Short mmCIF file of C-alpha atoms and ligand atoms in Angstrom, two decimals:
data_model
loop_
_atom_site.label_atom_id
_atom_site.label_comp_id
_atom_site.label_asym_id
_atom_site.label_seq_id
_atom_site.Cartn_x
_atom_site.Cartn_y
_atom_site.Cartn_z
CA MET A 2 6.43 -34.45 115.92
CA VAL A 3 5.71 -31.82 118.58
CA ASN A 4 4.50 -28.52 117.12
CA ALA A 5 6.79 -25.82 118.61
CA ARG A 6 5.23 -22.94 120.53
CA ILE A 7 5.45 -19.54 118.85
CA SER A 8 6.48 -16.69 121.08
CA VAL A 9 4.34 -13.53 120.87
CA GLU A 10 6.13 -10.77 122.78
CA HIS A 11 4.88 -7.62 121.07
CA VAL A 12 1.41 -7.05 119.69
CA VAL A 13 0.34 -4.06 117.60
CA VAL A 14 -3.39 -3.32 117.60
CA ILE A 15 -4.76 -0.91 114.97
CA GLY A 16 -7.71 1.04 116.36
CA ALA A 17 -8.57 1.98 119.95
CA SER A 18 -12.31 1.50 119.84
CA ALA A 19 -14.20 -1.44 121.34
CA ALA A 20 -12.56 -4.26 119.37
CA GLY A 21 -9.05 -2.78 119.70
CA LEU A 22 -9.37 -2.17 123.43
CA PHE A 23 -10.60 -5.70 124.07
CA ALA A 24 -7.83 -7.14 121.89
CA ALA A 25 -5.26 -5.11 123.87
CA ALA A 26 -6.67 -6.45 127.14
CA ALA A 27 -6.52 -9.99 125.73
CA ALA A 28 -2.87 -9.73 124.67
CA SER A 29 -1.85 -8.01 127.89
CA GLY A 30 -3.70 -10.68 129.88
CA ALA A 31 -1.56 -13.27 128.12
CA GLY A 32 1.66 -11.46 129.09
CA ALA A 33 2.47 -9.66 125.82
CA ARG A 34 3.59 -6.06 125.39
CA VAL A 35 0.93 -4.17 123.44
CA THR A 36 0.97 -0.98 121.36
CA VAL A 37 -2.45 0.32 120.33
CA LEU A 38 -2.45 2.75 117.39
CA GLU A 39 -5.31 5.21 117.09
CA ARG A 40 -5.69 7.93 114.48
CA ASP A 41 -8.06 10.07 116.56
CA GLU A 42 -6.57 12.89 118.61
CA THR A 43 -8.83 12.39 121.60
CA ILE A 44 -9.88 9.01 122.88
CA GLY A 45 -11.25 7.71 126.14
CA THR A 46 -13.31 10.80 126.89
CA ALA A 47 -17.06 10.89 127.31
CA GLN A 48 -17.48 12.95 124.10
CA PRO A 49 -18.32 11.53 120.63
CA ARG A 50 -15.24 11.38 118.39
CA TYR A 51 -14.49 11.53 114.68
CA GLY A 52 -13.32 7.92 114.22
CA VAL A 53 -16.45 6.46 115.85
CA PRO A 54 -19.33 8.39 114.25
CA GLN A 55 -21.81 5.78 115.45
CA GLY A 56 -21.01 7.00 118.97
CA ARG A 57 -23.84 9.56 118.78
CA HIS A 58 -26.41 6.76 118.57
CA PRO A 59 -27.77 4.44 121.27
CA HIS A 60 -25.56 1.51 122.23
CA VAL A 61 -26.43 -1.35 124.52
CA PHE A 62 -24.17 -4.07 125.81
CA LEU A 63 -25.85 -7.43 125.26
CA HIS A 64 -25.54 -9.74 128.24
CA ARG A 65 -22.96 -11.95 126.50
CA GLY A 66 -20.80 -8.89 125.86
CA LEU A 67 -21.13 -7.58 129.38
CA GLN A 68 -20.11 -11.00 130.72
CA ALA A 69 -17.07 -11.13 128.42
CA ALA A 70 -16.09 -7.56 129.32
CA GLU A 71 -16.29 -8.43 133.03
CA GLU A 72 -13.83 -11.26 132.42
CA PHE A 73 -11.29 -8.71 131.19
CA PHE A 74 -12.17 -5.95 133.60
CA PRO A 75 -13.76 -7.30 136.78
CA GLY A 76 -16.00 -4.61 138.23
CA LEU A 77 -16.58 -2.84 134.87
CA ARG A 78 -20.30 -3.00 135.54
CA ASP A 79 -19.74 -1.06 138.78
CA ASP A 80 -17.58 1.48 136.92
CA LEU A 81 -20.40 2.00 134.44
CA MET A 82 -22.98 2.29 137.19
CA ALA A 83 -20.77 4.82 138.96
CA VAL A 84 -20.85 7.08 135.89
CA GLY A 85 -24.60 6.83 135.67
CA ALA A 86 -25.31 3.90 133.31
CA ARG A 87 -28.95 2.87 133.64
CA PRO A 88 -29.52 -0.85 134.33
CA PHE A 89 -32.73 -2.54 133.33
CA ASP A 90 -34.19 -5.95 132.61
CA THR A 91 -34.80 -6.14 128.86
CA ALA A 92 -37.98 -8.15 129.47
CA LYS A 93 -39.50 -5.06 131.10
CA LEU A 94 -39.09 -2.89 127.99
CA ALA A 95 -42.27 -1.92 126.17
CA TRP A 96 -41.49 -3.68 122.89
CA LEU A 97 -43.83 -3.54 119.92
CA GLY A 98 -42.93 -6.44 117.65
CA GLU A 99 -44.51 -7.63 114.44
CA ASN A 100 -47.33 -9.43 116.28
CA GLY A 101 -48.00 -6.86 118.96
CA TRP A 102 -46.57 -5.90 122.36
CA SER A 103 -44.25 -8.46 123.93
CA THR A 104 -45.17 -9.90 127.29
CA ARG A 105 -43.37 -8.15 130.17
CA ASN A 106 -44.03 -10.98 132.64
CA ALA A 107 -40.86 -12.99 131.99
CA SER A 108 -37.65 -11.78 133.52
CA SER A 109 -34.64 -11.70 131.25
CA TYR A 110 -31.07 -10.42 131.06
CA GLN A 111 -30.05 -7.11 132.43
CA VAL A 112 -28.43 -4.54 130.16
CA LEU A 113 -26.68 -1.30 131.02
CA SER A 114 -27.76 1.66 128.97
CA THR A 115 -25.17 4.38 128.55
CA THR A 116 -23.91 6.61 125.80
CA ARG A 117 -21.30 4.97 123.61
CA PRO A 118 -18.51 7.47 124.47
CA ARG A 119 -19.08 6.88 128.19
CA LEU A 120 -18.89 3.13 127.68
CA GLU A 121 -15.67 3.47 125.70
CA ALA A 122 -14.20 5.87 128.27
CA CYS A 123 -14.72 3.31 131.06
CA ILE A 124 -13.08 0.55 129.01
CA ALA A 125 -10.21 2.81 127.89
CA ALA A 126 -9.54 3.80 131.53
CA ARG A 127 -9.23 0.13 132.45
CA VAL A 128 -6.95 -0.60 129.48
CA ALA A 129 -4.70 2.32 130.47
CA GLU A 130 -4.15 0.59 133.84
CA LEU A 131 -3.00 -2.67 132.27
CA PRO A 132 0.69 -3.56 132.40
CA TRP A 133 2.71 -3.19 129.18
CA VAL A 134 -0.04 -1.49 127.20
CA THR A 135 0.73 1.78 125.38
CA ILE A 136 -1.88 3.71 123.43
CA ARG A 137 -0.29 5.90 120.73
CA ASN A 138 -2.41 8.63 119.19
CA PRO A 139 -2.93 10.45 116.97
CA VAL A 140 -1.19 8.16 114.52
CA THR A 141 -2.57 6.33 111.50
CA ALA A 142 -1.46 2.90 110.37
CA THR A 143 -0.87 3.25 106.63
CA GLY A 144 0.59 -0.09 105.57
CA LEU A 145 2.01 -3.47 106.46
CA THR A 146 5.20 -5.29 105.50
CA ARG A 147 7.07 -8.39 106.56
CA SER A 148 9.95 -7.98 109.02
CA ALA A 149 12.48 -10.14 110.82
CA ARG A 150 10.19 -10.14 113.82
CA GLY A 151 7.20 -11.15 111.75
CA TRP A 152 5.36 -7.99 110.74
CA SER A 153 6.00 -4.30 110.51
CA VAL A 154 3.22 -1.70 110.60
CA ILE A 155 3.95 1.51 108.69
CA LEU A 156 2.79 4.65 110.47
CA SER A 157 1.68 8.02 109.13
CA ASP A 158 4.78 9.73 110.60
CA GLY A 159 6.96 7.50 108.41
CA SER A 160 8.18 5.26 111.22
CA THR A 161 7.52 1.53 111.52
CA LEU A 162 6.61 -0.71 114.40
CA ASP A 163 7.61 -4.40 114.49
CA ALA A 164 5.58 -7.11 116.17
CA GLU A 165 4.97 -10.84 116.17
CA LEU A 166 1.23 -10.15 116.01
CA VAL A 167 -0.76 -7.39 114.32
CA VAL A 168 -4.47 -7.14 115.08
CA ASP A 169 -6.54 -5.02 112.72
CA ALA A 170 -9.41 -3.49 114.72
CA SER A 171 -9.86 -0.43 112.54
CA GLY A 172 -13.58 -0.87 111.93
CA ARG A 173 -15.72 -0.73 108.81
CA THR A 174 -13.25 1.48 106.95
CA SER A 175 -10.34 -0.94 107.44
CA ARG A 176 -7.72 -0.98 104.66
CA PHE A 177 -6.38 -4.32 105.71
CA ARG A 178 -7.78 -6.16 102.69
CA ARG A 179 -5.89 -3.89 100.35
CA TRP A 180 -2.64 -4.31 102.31
CA LEU A 181 -3.04 -8.07 102.24
CA THR A 182 -3.66 -8.12 98.51
CA GLU A 183 -0.58 -5.95 97.93
CA LEU A 184 1.52 -8.25 100.14
CA ALA A 185 0.34 -11.69 99.17
CA GLY A 186 -1.86 -11.17 96.11
CA ASP A 187 -4.77 -12.83 97.92
CA ALA A 188 -8.15 -11.23 97.23
CA VAL A 189 -10.56 -11.56 100.14
CA ARG A 190 -14.19 -12.45 99.38
CA THR A 191 -16.73 -10.07 100.88
CA THR A 192 -20.45 -10.57 101.48
CA GLU A 193 -22.68 -7.53 101.91
CA VAL A 194 -26.37 -7.51 102.80
CA ASP A 195 -27.72 -3.99 102.84
CA ALA A 196 -31.31 -3.15 103.75
CA LYS A 197 -30.34 0.56 103.49
CA ILE A 198 -31.26 1.42 107.02
CA GLY A 199 -30.93 5.00 108.20
CA TYR A 200 -30.73 6.11 111.83
CA SER A 201 -31.46 9.47 113.38
CA THR A 202 -30.91 10.13 117.08
CA ARG A 203 -31.62 13.05 119.37
CA VAL A 204 -30.70 13.45 123.03
CA TYR A 205 -33.21 14.82 125.55
CA GLU A 206 -33.27 15.88 129.18
CA GLY A 207 -35.99 15.23 131.72
CA ASP A 208 -38.15 12.41 133.00
CA PRO A 209 -40.90 11.09 130.72
CA ASP A 210 -42.60 9.40 133.70
CA LEU A 211 -43.27 5.97 132.19
CA ALA A 212 -44.17 4.26 135.50
CA ASP A 213 -42.43 0.83 135.51
CA VAL A 214 -41.44 0.91 131.82
CA PRO A 215 -37.64 1.35 131.52
CA GLY A 216 -37.64 2.09 127.79
CA VAL A 217 -39.59 1.63 124.58
CA VAL A 218 -38.84 -0.16 121.30
CA ILE A 219 -41.08 0.17 118.23
CA GLY A 220 -39.87 -2.51 115.83
CA PRO A 221 -40.08 -1.94 112.06
CA THR A 222 -41.93 -4.49 109.95
CA PRO A 223 -41.74 -5.18 106.19
CA GLU A 224 -45.16 -3.52 105.85
CA ALA A 225 -44.27 -0.55 108.09
CA PRO A 226 -40.48 -0.22 107.69
CA ARG A 227 -40.04 2.52 110.29
CA GLY A 228 -39.25 2.10 113.94
CA GLY A 229 -37.32 3.52 116.83
CA LEU A 230 -36.55 3.40 120.50
CA ALA A 231 -36.27 5.54 123.59
CA LEU A 232 -33.73 4.60 126.25
CA PRO A 233 -32.48 6.35 129.38
CA VAL A 234 -28.76 7.09 129.60
CA GLU A 235 -26.50 8.69 132.20
CA GLY A 236 -26.99 12.25 133.45
CA GLY A 237 -30.80 12.18 133.53
CA ARG A 238 -30.92 12.05 129.74
CA TRP A 239 -32.77 10.00 127.17
CA MET A 240 -31.79 9.02 123.65
CA ILE A 241 -34.57 8.75 121.13
CA MET A 242 -33.56 7.03 117.91
CA VAL A 243 -35.69 6.50 114.82
CA LEU A 244 -34.85 4.32 111.85
CA GLY A 245 -36.28 3.45 108.49
CA MET A 246 -35.38 1.35 105.47
CA GLY A 247 -34.69 2.61 101.95
CA GLU A 248 -37.06 5.42 101.00
CA HIS A 249 -38.37 5.36 104.58
CA ARG A 250 -35.06 6.50 106.10
CA PRO A 251 -35.42 9.43 108.49
CA PRO A 252 -34.50 12.77 106.92
CA ARG A 253 -31.86 15.19 108.23
CA GLY A 254 -32.88 17.99 110.56
CA ASN A 255 -34.91 18.41 113.73
CA ALA A 256 -38.21 19.18 112.01
CA GLY A 257 -37.90 16.01 109.92
CA PHE A 258 -37.08 14.04 113.08
CA ASP A 259 -40.19 15.31 114.87
CA GLU A 260 -42.35 14.59 111.85
CA PHE A 261 -40.89 11.07 111.56
CA LEU A 262 -41.79 10.34 115.19
CA THR A 263 -45.45 10.93 114.39
CA GLN A 264 -45.32 8.46 111.49
CA LEU A 265 -44.46 5.38 113.57
CA ARG A 266 -46.89 2.54 114.21
CA ASP A 267 -47.43 3.71 117.77
CA PRO A 268 -47.41 7.23 119.24
CA ALA A 269 -45.31 6.31 122.33
CA LEU A 270 -42.02 7.81 121.09
CA ALA A 271 -43.64 11.03 119.90
CA GLY A 272 -45.35 11.26 123.31
CA ILE A 273 -42.07 10.70 125.17
CA ALA A 274 -40.29 13.35 123.09
CA ALA A 275 -43.09 15.79 123.87
CA ARG A 276 -42.49 15.27 127.62
CA LEU A 277 -38.73 15.96 127.35
CA ASN A 278 -36.47 18.84 126.35
CA PRO A 279 -34.07 18.28 123.45
CA VAL A 280 -30.36 18.96 123.98
CA GLY A 281 -28.62 19.27 120.65
CA ASP A 282 -29.75 18.34 117.18
CA ALA A 283 -30.93 15.14 115.57
CA MET A 284 -27.94 13.31 114.01
CA VAL A 285 -28.30 10.90 111.10
CA TYR A 286 -26.21 7.83 110.32
CA ARG A 287 -26.49 5.56 107.29
CA GLN A 288 -23.52 3.17 107.22
CA THR A 289 -25.49 0.23 108.45
CA SER A 290 -25.08 -2.63 105.98
CA ASN A 291 -24.01 -6.09 107.10
CA VAL A 292 -20.49 -6.57 105.71
CA ARG A 293 -18.42 -9.69 106.19
CA HIS A 294 -14.91 -10.35 104.88
CA HIS A 295 -14.13 -14.04 104.58
CA TYR A 296 -10.50 -13.98 105.70
CA GLU A 297 -11.01 -17.44 107.17
CA ALA A 298 -11.43 -18.79 103.63
CA LEU A 299 -7.99 -17.66 102.44
CA PRO A 300 -5.89 -20.78 101.91
CA ASN A 301 -2.61 -19.27 103.06
CA TRP A 302 -3.49 -17.07 106.01
CA PRO A 303 -0.16 -16.21 107.66
CA ASP A 304 0.57 -16.51 111.36
CA GLY A 305 0.78 -13.24 113.23
CA LEU A 306 -2.15 -11.45 111.57
CA LEU A 307 -5.69 -11.16 112.90
CA VAL A 308 -8.71 -9.08 111.94
CA ALA A 309 -11.34 -8.42 114.63
CA GLY A 310 -14.54 -6.47 115.29
CA ASP A 311 -16.23 -4.50 112.53
CA ALA A 312 -13.13 -4.79 110.32
CA LEU A 313 -13.94 -8.49 110.07
CA CYS A 314 -17.73 -8.45 110.25
CA ALA A 315 -19.95 -5.40 110.72
CA PHE A 316 -23.61 -6.00 111.50
CA ASN A 317 -26.76 -4.02 110.95
CA PRO A 318 -26.65 -2.17 114.29
CA VAL A 319 -30.34 -2.62 115.05
CA TYR A 320 -29.58 -5.80 117.00
CA GLY A 321 -26.76 -4.26 119.04
CA GLN A 322 -24.31 -7.13 118.58
CA GLY A 323 -20.99 -5.62 117.44
CA ILE A 324 -19.35 -4.93 120.79
CA SER A 325 -20.40 -8.27 122.23
CA VAL A 326 -18.94 -10.17 119.28
CA ALA A 327 -15.69 -8.16 119.54
CA ALA A 328 -15.45 -9.03 123.25
CA ALA A 329 -16.03 -12.73 122.54
CA GLU A 330 -13.30 -12.68 119.85
CA ALA A 331 -10.88 -11.13 122.33
CA LEU A 332 -11.61 -13.85 124.89
CA ALA A 333 -10.74 -16.45 122.23
CA LEU A 334 -7.50 -14.56 121.46
CA ARG A 335 -6.49 -14.48 125.13
CA GLU A 336 -7.10 -18.20 125.47
CA VAL A 337 -4.91 -19.04 122.46
CA LEU A 338 -2.09 -16.70 123.51
CA ARG A 339 -2.14 -18.10 127.04
CA ASP A 340 -2.06 -21.70 125.80
CA GLY A 341 0.92 -20.89 123.57
CA PRO A 342 0.24 -20.55 119.85
CA THR A 343 1.56 -23.17 117.47
CA THR A 344 2.01 -23.12 113.66
CA GLY A 345 -1.25 -22.24 111.91
CA TRP A 346 -2.72 -20.61 115.02
CA SER A 347 -3.83 -17.39 113.34
CA ARG A 348 -5.77 -19.20 110.65
CA ARG A 349 -7.45 -21.40 113.26
CA LEU A 350 -8.34 -18.32 115.28
CA MET A 351 -9.75 -16.53 112.23
CA THR A 352 -12.00 -19.57 111.73
CA ARG A 353 -13.12 -19.27 115.37
CA PHE A 354 -13.82 -15.55 114.90
CA ALA A 355 -15.89 -16.41 111.83
CA ASP A 356 -17.85 -18.95 113.90
CA LEU A 357 -18.49 -16.35 116.60
CA ALA A 358 -19.92 -14.00 113.97
CA GLU A 359 -22.14 -16.71 112.45
CA THR A 360 -25.24 -16.53 114.69
CA PRO A 361 -25.46 -12.72 114.82
CA TRP A 362 -24.80 -12.60 111.09
CA SER A 363 -27.63 -14.98 110.30
CA ILE A 364 -30.02 -13.12 112.63
CA CYS A 365 -29.29 -9.76 110.97
CA THR A 366 -29.11 -10.85 107.36
CA GLY A 367 -32.07 -13.22 107.55
CA GLN A 368 -34.24 -10.41 108.90
CA ASP A 369 -32.85 -7.69 106.62
CA ARG A 370 -33.58 -9.70 103.48
CA ARG A 371 -37.28 -9.52 104.31
CA TYR A 372 -37.31 -5.78 103.55
CA ARG A 373 -38.03 -4.46 100.08
CA SER A 374 -35.07 -2.09 100.39
CA CYS A 375 -32.71 -5.08 100.49
CA PRO A 376 -31.82 -6.24 96.97
CA ASP A 377 -31.36 -9.91 98.01
CA ASP A 378 -34.22 -12.29 98.75
CA PRO A 379 -34.05 -14.57 101.78
CA THR A 380 -32.73 -18.03 101.03
CA ARG A 381 -35.21 -20.91 101.47
CA LEU A 382 -33.66 -21.70 104.86
CA GLU A 383 -33.78 -18.06 105.95
CA HIS A 384 -37.39 -17.84 104.85
CA LEU A 385 -38.28 -20.87 106.98
CA SER A 386 -36.38 -19.61 110.02
CA ASN A 387 -37.91 -16.13 109.63
CA GLN A 388 -41.36 -17.72 109.58
CA TRP A 389 -40.53 -19.66 112.71
CA ALA A 390 -39.13 -16.57 114.45
CA LEU A 391 -42.36 -14.76 113.57
CA GLN A 392 -44.36 -17.60 115.06
CA LEU A 393 -42.32 -17.42 118.28
CA GLY A 394 -42.91 -13.67 118.30
CA ARG A 395 -46.62 -14.39 118.06
CA LEU A 396 -46.44 -16.77 121.04
CA GLN A 397 -44.51 -14.12 122.96
CA ALA A 398 -47.08 -11.43 122.16
CA HIS A 399 -49.74 -13.80 123.48
CA GLY A 400 -47.89 -14.21 126.76
CA ASN A 401 -45.87 -17.42 126.24
CA LEU A 402 -43.00 -17.01 128.71
CA ARG A 403 -40.82 -19.77 127.26
CA ALA A 404 -40.95 -18.11 123.85
CA ALA A 405 -40.09 -14.75 125.45
CA ARG A 406 -37.15 -16.18 127.40
CA THR A 407 -35.78 -18.14 124.44
CA LEU A 408 -35.98 -15.24 122.01
CA SER A 409 -34.32 -13.03 124.57
CA GLY A 410 -31.57 -15.59 125.25
CA VAL A 411 -30.75 -15.87 121.54
CA TYR A 412 -30.82 -12.08 121.14
CA HIS A 413 -28.36 -11.71 124.04
CA LEU A 414 -26.14 -14.39 122.45
CA MET A 415 -26.61 -16.50 125.60
CA THR A 416 -28.84 -19.28 124.26
CA PRO A 417 -27.95 -21.54 121.31
CA THR A 418 -30.29 -21.04 118.36
CA ARG A 419 -31.33 -24.71 118.48
CA GLN A 420 -33.36 -23.83 121.59
CA LEU A 421 -35.70 -21.93 119.27
CA PHE A 422 -36.89 -25.37 118.15
CA HIS A 423 -37.52 -26.73 121.67
CA PRO A 424 -40.35 -29.33 121.61
CA ALA A 425 -42.35 -27.24 124.12
CA LEU A 426 -42.33 -24.30 121.69
CA ILE A 427 -43.37 -26.50 118.79
CA ALA A 428 -46.20 -27.94 120.94
CA ALA A 429 -47.31 -24.43 121.99
CA SER A 430 -47.34 -23.35 118.36
CA VAL A 431 -49.44 -26.33 117.25
CA ALA A 432 -51.82 -25.79 120.18
CA GLY A 433 -52.10 -22.10 119.32
CA ARG A 434 -53.00 -22.83 115.71
CA PHE A 435 -55.76 -25.26 116.67
CA ARG A 436 -57.09 -23.81 119.93
CA GLY A 437 -56.17 -20.15 119.55
CA TYR A 438 -53.30 -18.24 121.15
CA GLY A 439 -55.19 -16.52 123.97
CA PRO A 440 -55.37 -12.78 124.58
CA LEU A 441 -52.74 -10.43 123.19
CA THR A 442 -50.49 -8.54 125.60
CA ALA A 443 -51.95 -5.11 126.31
CA ARG A 444 -50.09 -1.91 125.46
CA PRO A 445 -48.15 -1.04 128.66
CA ALA A 446 -50.16 1.38 130.77
CA GLY A 447 -47.27 3.79 131.43
CA LEU A 448 -46.85 4.79 127.77
CA PRO A 449 -48.01 8.19 126.58
CA ALA A 450 -50.79 8.16 124.02
CA ALA A 451 -49.17 10.94 122.01
C1 FAD B 1034 -25.61 3.39 114.67
C2 FAD B 1034 -24.92 2.24 115.34
C3 FAD B 1034 -25.40 1.73 116.53
C4 FAD B 1034 -24.77 0.64 117.12
N1 FAD B 1034 -25.28 0.13 118.27
C5 FAD B 1034 -24.66 -0.91 118.87
C6 FAD B 1034 -25.15 -1.44 120.10
O1 FAD B 1034 -26.18 -1.04 120.62
N2 FAD B 1034 -24.45 -2.46 120.67
C7 FAD B 1034 -23.32 -2.99 120.10
O2 FAD B 1034 -22.73 -3.91 120.65
N3 FAD B 1034 -22.84 -2.50 118.95
C8 FAD B 1034 -23.47 -1.49 118.32
N4 FAD B 1034 -22.97 -0.99 117.16
C9 FAD B 1034 -21.74 -1.58 116.59
C10 FAD B 1034 -20.54 -1.06 117.33
O3 FAD B 1034 -20.47 0.35 117.24
C11 FAD B 1034 -19.25 -1.70 116.76
O4 FAD B 1034 -19.47 -3.05 116.51
C12 FAD B 1034 -18.13 -1.56 117.77
O5 FAD B 1034 -17.78 -0.22 117.91
C13 FAD B 1034 -16.87 -2.36 117.40
O6 FAD B 1034 -16.27 -1.68 116.41
P1 FAD B 1034 -14.69 -1.69 116.18
O7 FAD B 1034 -13.96 -1.41 117.43
O8 FAD B 1034 -14.40 -2.93 115.44
O9 FAD B 1034 -14.58 -0.48 115.16
P2 FAD B 1034 -14.90 1.07 115.36
O10 FAD B 1034 -15.75 1.29 116.54
O11 FAD B 1034 -15.38 1.54 114.05
O12 FAD B 1034 -13.49 1.70 115.66
C14 FAD B 1034 -12.41 1.68 114.75
C15 FAD B 1034 -11.29 2.48 115.39
O13 FAD B 1034 -10.13 2.38 114.57
C16 FAD B 1034 -9.58 3.69 114.36
N5 FAD B 1034 -8.88 3.62 113.08
C17 FAD B 1034 -9.42 3.39 111.86
N6 FAD B 1034 -8.45 3.31 110.93
C18 FAD B 1034 -7.26 3.49 111.57
C19 FAD B 1034 -5.92 3.48 111.14
N7 FAD B 1034 -5.59 3.27 109.87
N8 FAD B 1034 -4.94 3.72 112.07
C20 FAD B 1034 -5.26 3.96 113.38
N9 FAD B 1034 -6.55 3.95 113.84
C21 FAD B 1034 -7.53 3.70 112.95
C22 FAD B 1034 -10.82 4.60 114.36
O14 FAD B 1034 -10.49 5.94 114.62
C23 FAD B 1034 -11.63 3.96 115.50
O15 FAD B 1034 -11.22 4.43 116.76
C24 FAD B 1034 -23.61 0.07 116.53
C25 FAD B 1034 -23.13 0.60 115.34
C26 FAD B 1034 -23.79 1.64 114.73
C27 FAD B 1034 -23.29 2.11 113.41
#
């Protein structure tokens, strides 16, 4: 029996941040009419907004995400460059890992560094140009019911909006689980892994004069659970972010921020801050746990409902994966809508979304469980893979270019994790243990001492 195609003419997307905008582009690209609902009054401007509080903190587009975004919006990279995004090769960053400074001799993927609001503004401008897409704001989606068309979203002004497909892209604070339970009685299982990470970020003006170093990352370790980074953004500005786990979280206030900078494993960030002029205050952020809702495990997932982005799976932001995963989910959505969905399509797509989240999820949670502030211990498998990742980090710090390229490829979601176990890396590790690893990479010369 041939499975009949299901027609999807109108799509309602809840949330006009990264995941919602990509989902709108996906549905529009498949020929559907799209209404995006956003509760914030102002969207698509280069200013931080209420609904996206993480927008005050550094955001990078991993290479996989940039590639996916370019598939929706060809030339987006040029748009970002035109508004001042700063491109750099991530291999050239001064990166202090657990075993020392990473080699800067390998070349890797390019990222664009820009403030989050600027990034969102560029994407929103492209979405606004798409045919049949309407962004309605400020309006809050407050509920969901069945309708003759499939689904009906209830809005804060009392009206309803019918659609064949509703995509929840309303982020970490999504109420979709509650709506689903009220509708179908199905309780969704949630996994949370929380290392209690706190961020604090301050924006600066000026040029820290770091020679050929595009930016600096000081990674936290279980023994020294404080870290941070300094990255250039548009408008001749820099963002300096510090983070810490549990009792080591950065305090509120500018004085606390400055003090925290001096407590890191290396004085580079304090030195950079001293060469720049702050604009505005240090801003803290603490909603950083890894949270995953297992919608894919529900036995009776109905057609016409999808959950994407942070509403489905929110990651510890340290690894910068959320936007890239949301973009990859949207590409999968476009493909299915273009092919013509058939019965059971939404459940199959939720399983695909869950698969897309799997690698980033295991990277974040495996690492986070190593910290004392995280109540869960690593599983046996996570412990083994953490040990192996540490060993690869050691090879990288001792100048092994294959280790550097592979770690970078996995981080950018470009290389399958099985490549971490390439025979050449295993051989290099064995050789290192017996014959020594060679000299450690020197601290990059351009970094300030304090
Ligand atoms: C500190 C920090 C740093 C990060 N750094 C990076 C990074 O470097 N790289 C990266 O890729 N990711 C990063 N992330 C993750 C990234 O911000 C998210 O993954 C990304 O924004 C995708 O989120 P989203 O669109 O699913 O949800 P959100 O960005 O949370 O947006 C949800 C949207 O839905 C709207 N909304 C909510 N409820 C309703 C409702 N009922 N009705 C209507 N509208 C509603 C909100 O106003 C908001 O606009 C970081 C996150 C944090 C916290």
